[in-house]
Short mmCIF file of N, CA and C in Angstrom, two decimals:
data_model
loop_
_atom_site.label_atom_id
_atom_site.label_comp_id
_atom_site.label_asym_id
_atom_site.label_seq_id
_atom_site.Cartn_x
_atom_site.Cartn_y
_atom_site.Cartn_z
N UNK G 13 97.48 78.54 79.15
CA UNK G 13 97.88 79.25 77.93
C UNK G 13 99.39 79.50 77.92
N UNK G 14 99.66 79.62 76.57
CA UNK G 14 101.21 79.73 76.66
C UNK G 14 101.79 81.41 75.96
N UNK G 15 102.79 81.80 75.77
CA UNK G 15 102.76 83.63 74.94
C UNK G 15 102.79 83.31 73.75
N UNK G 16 102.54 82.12 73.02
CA UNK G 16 101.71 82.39 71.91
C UNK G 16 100.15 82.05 71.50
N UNK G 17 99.81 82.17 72.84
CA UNK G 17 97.98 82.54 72.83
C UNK G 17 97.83 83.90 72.66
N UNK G 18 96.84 84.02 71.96
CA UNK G 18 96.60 86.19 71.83
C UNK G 18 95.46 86.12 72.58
N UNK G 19 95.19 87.09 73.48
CA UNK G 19 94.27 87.16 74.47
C UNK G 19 93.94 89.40 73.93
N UNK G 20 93.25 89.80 73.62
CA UNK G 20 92.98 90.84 73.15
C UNK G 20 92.29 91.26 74.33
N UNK G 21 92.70 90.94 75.30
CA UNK G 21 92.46 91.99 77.08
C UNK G 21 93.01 91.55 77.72
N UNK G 22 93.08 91.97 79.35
CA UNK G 22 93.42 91.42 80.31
C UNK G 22 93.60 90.20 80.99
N UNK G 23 94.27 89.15 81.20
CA UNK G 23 93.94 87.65 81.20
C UNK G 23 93.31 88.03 82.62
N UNK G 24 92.71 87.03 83.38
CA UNK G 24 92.47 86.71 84.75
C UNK G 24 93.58 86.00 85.18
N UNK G 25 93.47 86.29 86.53
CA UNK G 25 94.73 86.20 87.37
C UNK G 25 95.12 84.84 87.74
N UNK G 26 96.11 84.05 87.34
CA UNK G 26 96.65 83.03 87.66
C UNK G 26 96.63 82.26 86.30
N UNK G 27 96.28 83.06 84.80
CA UNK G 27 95.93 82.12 83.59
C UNK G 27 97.71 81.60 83.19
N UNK G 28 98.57 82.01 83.53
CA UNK G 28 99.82 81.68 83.35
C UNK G 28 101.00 81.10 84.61
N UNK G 29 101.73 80.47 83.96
CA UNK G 29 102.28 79.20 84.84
C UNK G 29 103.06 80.68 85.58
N UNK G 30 103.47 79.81 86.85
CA UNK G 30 104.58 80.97 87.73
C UNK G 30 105.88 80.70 87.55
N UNK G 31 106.61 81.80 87.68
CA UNK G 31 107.81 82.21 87.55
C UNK G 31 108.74 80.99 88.26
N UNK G 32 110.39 81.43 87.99
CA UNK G 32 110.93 80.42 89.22
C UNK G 32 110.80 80.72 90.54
N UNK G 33 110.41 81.82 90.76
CA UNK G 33 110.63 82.89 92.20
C UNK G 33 108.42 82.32 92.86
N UNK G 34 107.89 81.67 91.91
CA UNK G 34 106.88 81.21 92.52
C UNK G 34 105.62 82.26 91.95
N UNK G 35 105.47 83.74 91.24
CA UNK G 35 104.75 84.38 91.30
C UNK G 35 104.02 84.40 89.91
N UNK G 36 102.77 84.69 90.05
CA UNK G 36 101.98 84.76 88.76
C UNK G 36 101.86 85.74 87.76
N UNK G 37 102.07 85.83 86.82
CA UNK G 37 101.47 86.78 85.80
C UNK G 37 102.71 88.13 86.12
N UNK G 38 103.76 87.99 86.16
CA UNK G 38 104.80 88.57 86.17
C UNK G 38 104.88 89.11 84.83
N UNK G 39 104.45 89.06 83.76
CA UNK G 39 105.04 89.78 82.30
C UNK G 39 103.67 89.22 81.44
N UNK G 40 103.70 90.06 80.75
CA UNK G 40 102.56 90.20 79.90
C UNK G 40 101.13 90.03 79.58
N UNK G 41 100.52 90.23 80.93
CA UNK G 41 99.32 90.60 81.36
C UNK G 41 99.10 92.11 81.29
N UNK G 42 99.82 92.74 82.07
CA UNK G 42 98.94 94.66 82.00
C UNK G 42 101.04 94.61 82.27
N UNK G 43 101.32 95.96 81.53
CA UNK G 43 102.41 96.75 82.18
C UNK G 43 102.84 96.46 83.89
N UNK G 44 103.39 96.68 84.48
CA UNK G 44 103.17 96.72 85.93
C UNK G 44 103.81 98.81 86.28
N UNK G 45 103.10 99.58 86.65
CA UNK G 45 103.30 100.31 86.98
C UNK G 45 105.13 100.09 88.40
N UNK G 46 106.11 101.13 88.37
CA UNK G 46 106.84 101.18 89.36
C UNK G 46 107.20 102.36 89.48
N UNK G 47 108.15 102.20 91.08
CA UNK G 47 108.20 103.53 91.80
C UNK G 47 109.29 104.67 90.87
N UNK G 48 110.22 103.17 90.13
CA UNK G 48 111.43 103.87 89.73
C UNK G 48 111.13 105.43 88.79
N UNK G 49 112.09 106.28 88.51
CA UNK G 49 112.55 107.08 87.48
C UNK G 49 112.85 106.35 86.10
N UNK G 50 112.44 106.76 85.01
CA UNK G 50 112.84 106.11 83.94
C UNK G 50 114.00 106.57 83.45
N UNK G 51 114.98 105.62 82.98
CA UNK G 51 116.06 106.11 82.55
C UNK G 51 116.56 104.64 81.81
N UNK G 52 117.63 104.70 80.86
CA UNK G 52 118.54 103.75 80.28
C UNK G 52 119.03 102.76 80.88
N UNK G 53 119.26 101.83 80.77
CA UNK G 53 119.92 100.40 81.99
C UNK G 53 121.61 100.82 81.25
N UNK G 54 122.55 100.59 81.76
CA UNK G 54 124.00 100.65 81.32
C UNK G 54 124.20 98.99 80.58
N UNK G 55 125.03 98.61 80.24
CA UNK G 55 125.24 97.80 79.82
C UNK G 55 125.94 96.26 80.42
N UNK G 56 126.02 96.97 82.25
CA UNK G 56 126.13 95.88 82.74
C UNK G 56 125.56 95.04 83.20
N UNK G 57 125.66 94.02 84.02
CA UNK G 57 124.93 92.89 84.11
C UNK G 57 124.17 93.52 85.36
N UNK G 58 122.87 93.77 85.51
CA UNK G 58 121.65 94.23 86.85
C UNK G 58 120.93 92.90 87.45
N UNK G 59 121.00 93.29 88.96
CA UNK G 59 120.00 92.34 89.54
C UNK G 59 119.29 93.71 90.05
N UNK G 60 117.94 93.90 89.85
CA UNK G 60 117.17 94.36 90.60
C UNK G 60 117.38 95.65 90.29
N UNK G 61 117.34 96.24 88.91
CA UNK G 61 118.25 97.81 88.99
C UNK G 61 117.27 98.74 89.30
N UNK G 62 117.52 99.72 90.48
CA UNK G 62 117.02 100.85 90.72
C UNK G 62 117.23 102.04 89.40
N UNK G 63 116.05 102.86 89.44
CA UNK G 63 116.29 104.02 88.68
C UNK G 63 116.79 105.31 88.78
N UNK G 64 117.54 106.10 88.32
CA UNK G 64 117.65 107.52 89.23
C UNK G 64 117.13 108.35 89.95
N UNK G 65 117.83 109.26 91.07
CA UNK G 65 117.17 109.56 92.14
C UNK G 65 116.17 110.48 91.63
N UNK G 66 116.03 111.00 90.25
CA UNK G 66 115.01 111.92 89.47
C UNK G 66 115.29 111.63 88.21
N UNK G 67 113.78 112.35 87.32
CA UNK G 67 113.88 111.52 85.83
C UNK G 67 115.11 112.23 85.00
N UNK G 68 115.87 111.34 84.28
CA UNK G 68 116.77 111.46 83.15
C UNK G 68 116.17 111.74 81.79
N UNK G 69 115.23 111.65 81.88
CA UNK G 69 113.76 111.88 80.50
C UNK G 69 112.82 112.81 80.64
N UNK G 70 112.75 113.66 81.26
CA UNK G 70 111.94 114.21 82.43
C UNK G 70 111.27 113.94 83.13
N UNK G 71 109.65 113.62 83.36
CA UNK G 71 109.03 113.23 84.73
C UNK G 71 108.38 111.95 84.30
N UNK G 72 108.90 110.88 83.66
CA UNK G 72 108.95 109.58 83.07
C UNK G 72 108.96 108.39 84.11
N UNK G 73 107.70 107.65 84.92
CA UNK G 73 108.19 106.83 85.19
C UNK G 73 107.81 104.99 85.00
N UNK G 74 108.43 104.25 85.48
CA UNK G 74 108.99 102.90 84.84
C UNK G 74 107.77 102.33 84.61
N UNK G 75 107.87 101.43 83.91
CA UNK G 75 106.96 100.59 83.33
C UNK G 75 107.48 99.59 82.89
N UNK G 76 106.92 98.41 83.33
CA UNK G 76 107.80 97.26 83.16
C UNK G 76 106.85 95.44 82.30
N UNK G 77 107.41 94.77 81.98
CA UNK G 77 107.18 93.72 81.81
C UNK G 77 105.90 93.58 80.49
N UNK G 78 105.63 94.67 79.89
CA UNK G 78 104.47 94.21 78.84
C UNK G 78 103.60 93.70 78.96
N UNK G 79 102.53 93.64 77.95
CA UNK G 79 101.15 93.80 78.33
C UNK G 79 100.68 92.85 77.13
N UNK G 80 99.35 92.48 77.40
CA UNK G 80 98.62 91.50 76.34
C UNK G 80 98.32 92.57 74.96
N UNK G 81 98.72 93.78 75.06
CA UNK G 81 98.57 94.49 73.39
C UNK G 81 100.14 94.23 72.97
N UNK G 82 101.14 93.83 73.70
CA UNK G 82 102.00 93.46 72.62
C UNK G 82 102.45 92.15 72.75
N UNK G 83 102.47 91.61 71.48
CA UNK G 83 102.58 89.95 71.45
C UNK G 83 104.35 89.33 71.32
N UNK G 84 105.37 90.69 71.41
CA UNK G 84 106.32 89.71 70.80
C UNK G 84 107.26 89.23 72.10
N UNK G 85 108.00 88.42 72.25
CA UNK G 85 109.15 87.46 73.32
C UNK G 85 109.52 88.57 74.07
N UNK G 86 110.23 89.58 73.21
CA UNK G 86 111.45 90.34 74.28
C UNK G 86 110.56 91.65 74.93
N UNK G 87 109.32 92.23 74.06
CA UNK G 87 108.20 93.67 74.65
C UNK G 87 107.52 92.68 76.05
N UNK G 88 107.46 91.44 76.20
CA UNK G 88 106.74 90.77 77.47
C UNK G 88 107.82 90.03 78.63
N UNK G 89 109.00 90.26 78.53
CA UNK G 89 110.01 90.01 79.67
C UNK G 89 109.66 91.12 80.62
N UNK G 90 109.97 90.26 82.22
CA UNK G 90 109.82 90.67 82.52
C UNK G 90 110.69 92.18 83.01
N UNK G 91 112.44 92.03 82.10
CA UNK G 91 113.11 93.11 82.43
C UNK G 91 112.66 94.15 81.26
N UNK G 92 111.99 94.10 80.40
CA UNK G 92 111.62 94.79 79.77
C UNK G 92 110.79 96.10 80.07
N UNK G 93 110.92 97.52 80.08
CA UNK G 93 110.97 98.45 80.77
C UNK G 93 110.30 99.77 79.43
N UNK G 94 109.54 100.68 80.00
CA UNK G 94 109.68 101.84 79.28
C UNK G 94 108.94 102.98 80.17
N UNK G 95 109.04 104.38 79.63
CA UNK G 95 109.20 105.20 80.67
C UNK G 95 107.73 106.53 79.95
N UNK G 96 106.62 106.12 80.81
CA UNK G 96 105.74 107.10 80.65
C UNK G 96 104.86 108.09 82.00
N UNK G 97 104.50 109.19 81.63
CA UNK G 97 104.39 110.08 82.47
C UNK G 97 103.17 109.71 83.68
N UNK G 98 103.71 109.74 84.97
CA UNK G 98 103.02 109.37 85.71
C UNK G 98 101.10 109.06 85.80
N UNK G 99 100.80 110.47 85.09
CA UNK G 99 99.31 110.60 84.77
C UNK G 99 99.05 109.57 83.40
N UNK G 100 99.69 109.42 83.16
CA UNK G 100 99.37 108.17 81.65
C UNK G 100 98.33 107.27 81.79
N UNK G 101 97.52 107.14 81.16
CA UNK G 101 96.31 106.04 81.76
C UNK G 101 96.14 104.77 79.89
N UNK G 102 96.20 103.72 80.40
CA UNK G 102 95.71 103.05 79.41
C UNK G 102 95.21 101.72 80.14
N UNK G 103 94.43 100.60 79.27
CA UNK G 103 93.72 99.70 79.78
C UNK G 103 94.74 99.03 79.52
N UNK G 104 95.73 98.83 79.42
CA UNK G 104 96.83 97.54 79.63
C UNK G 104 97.83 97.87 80.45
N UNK G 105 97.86 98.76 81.41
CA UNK G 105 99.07 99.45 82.87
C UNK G 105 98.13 98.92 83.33
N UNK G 106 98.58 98.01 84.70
CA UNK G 106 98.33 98.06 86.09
C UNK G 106 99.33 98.18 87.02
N UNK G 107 99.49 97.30 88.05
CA UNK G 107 100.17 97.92 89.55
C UNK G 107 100.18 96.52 89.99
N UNK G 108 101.16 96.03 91.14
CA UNK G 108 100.82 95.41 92.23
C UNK G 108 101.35 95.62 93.77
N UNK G 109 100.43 95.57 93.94
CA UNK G 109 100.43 95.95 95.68
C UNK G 109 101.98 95.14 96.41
N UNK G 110 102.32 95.99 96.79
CA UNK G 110 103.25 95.18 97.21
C UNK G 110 103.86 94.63 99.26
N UNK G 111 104.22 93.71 99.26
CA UNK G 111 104.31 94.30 101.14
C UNK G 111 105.19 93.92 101.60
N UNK G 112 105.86 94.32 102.46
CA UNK G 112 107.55 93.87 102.93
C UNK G 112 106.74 92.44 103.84
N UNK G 113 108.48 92.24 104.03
CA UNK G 113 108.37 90.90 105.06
C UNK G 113 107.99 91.24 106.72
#
């Protein structure tokens, strides 16, 4: 499938081609839950931008890459970001486990 298939749930895991970095389903499958603080990106150029050491929004945190409820190009990148309260629950946030080297 390509992001202009509409899938009205969750795809199964591996339904989209991988990234250059090799990984699957990086953006617009479920939100991906993260550790960061939510806050504004500045306007310079980020690799990898951390969030502040506490929320700038209040207890807001990151949410990244978009989800199969929104269909458009730039809400499913994967730098695409927004900032909801930790207890927030919806069927299009998930998580991935993650593990050092």
């Amino acid at each position: 499938p390509s992001y202009t298939d509409v899938y009205p749930y969750t795809s199964p895991v591996g339904s989209f081609a991988a990234n250059g970095y090799g990984l699957y389903d990086m953006a617009g499958n479920v939100y991906e839950w993260c550790w960061d603080w939510y806050a504004n990106y500045s306007a310079d150029y980020h690799v990898d931008p951390h969030g502040p050491a506490t929320g700038q929004y209040g207890a807001l945190r990151v949410n990244r890459g978009g989800s199969w409820l929104y269909q458009g190009i730039g809400d499913t990148r994967c730098a695409f970001h927004e900032g909801f309260p930790p207890d927030y629950v919806r069927n299009n946030f998930g998580f991935r486990c993650v593990r050092g080297p």
